[in-house]
Amino acid sequence: MPRSLPPLNALRAFEAAARRGSFKEAAGELGVTQGAVGQHVRVLEGWLGAPLFTRHNRRIVPTDAARSYLAGIGPALDRIAAATERFGQDDRAVLRVSAPATFALRWLVPRLARFRAEHPGVEVRLETSNASPEALGDPFDVIIRGGPDTFYGFRAAPFLAEERLPVCSPVLMDRIPLRRCEDLARHTLLHTLSLPRLWADWLARAGRAGLDPAATVVLDHFYLTLQAALDGLGVAMGPTALVADDMARGRLVAPFAGPALPARSYCTYLPEERANDPLALAFRAWLEREGDVGVRLG
């Protein structure tokens, strides 16, 4: 019996619009006009004989039936994309990983050679993103984010614990001694735009709320904040897992043993359809081993 399938372009337009809640954003993702997305959706509605969206506060909202339909076709489109990407490749296994940029730069990439040594036939394709697993448009085998959180269609597993402590360059410590919390008043405190409360929370926990530093510098990415600390610009609130290598090599020091601010663990999120994939499981197990041997501070 021949398959009864709607037009693929109509399915792609519907899936992107339903996932993003906007014809305009779907058009940008697909590289077509907003009108083309609307036309494809109307074609699919005609094919199915039912409306797919309602409008609510300038956003489009899938109907209950459309959400159920999306849950079925989304993974199918992911599998089509993955199979197409693999078509014509050699026998190398490909592992697609998504991770936050700072984590990838400071923890994952320096360790990837060890994974490659254990799995020499695997090609790791690493992309950086902070988007939630549900919002990623491309299929990934392993997604690394903070957590543990619950996302529909994904299985979470923590592998690396995290805390935050003040860290700075030993050169800066030699130039401006930092023996007590009060000494921070003589230093520049480094802030990250997306984490504006870190210093205030730590100072409150240390019993020094309201302390005025000599200066403050605000940077828009966390990896820039850590680089500024390495370069001796000031004192940063360092995530222990991501500065452990620099601490071990003497490039950064932690002036105070505590208090440590709690932070979210790093977790792997495996899509349900990849939950039993041997390569994804091997990468998750490797991350868990690397996390277990990571240096802890404090």
Coordinates of C-alpha atoms in Angstrom, one line a residue, residues 6 12 65 76 80 87 143 147 152 171 180-181 184-186 189 231 243 252 256 269 277:
P6 CA 1.4 15.3 3.3
R12 CA 8.6 21.5 7.9
A65 CA -4.8 18.2 17.9
A76 CA 10.4 11.8 12.6
I80 CA 15.1 12.2 8.4
F87 CA 24.1 9.6 3.7
I143 CA 23.0 17.9 25.0
G147 CA 20.2 21.0 35.9
Y152 CA 9.7 16.4 27.6
V171 CA 50.0 38.0 40.3
R180 CA 40.3 38.8 54.4
C181 CA 36.9 39.6 52.8
L184 CA 38.0 43.0 48.5
A185 CA 37.4 46.8 49.0
R186 CA 40.8 47.4 47.4
L189 CA 35.2 42.9 41.1
D231 CA 44.8 38.4 33.0
V243 CA 38.5 26.9 36.9
L252 CA 44.2 31.1 39.4
F256 CA 39.0 32.2 50.6
Y269 CA 20.1 15.3 28.2
D277 CA 22.3 4.5 21.5

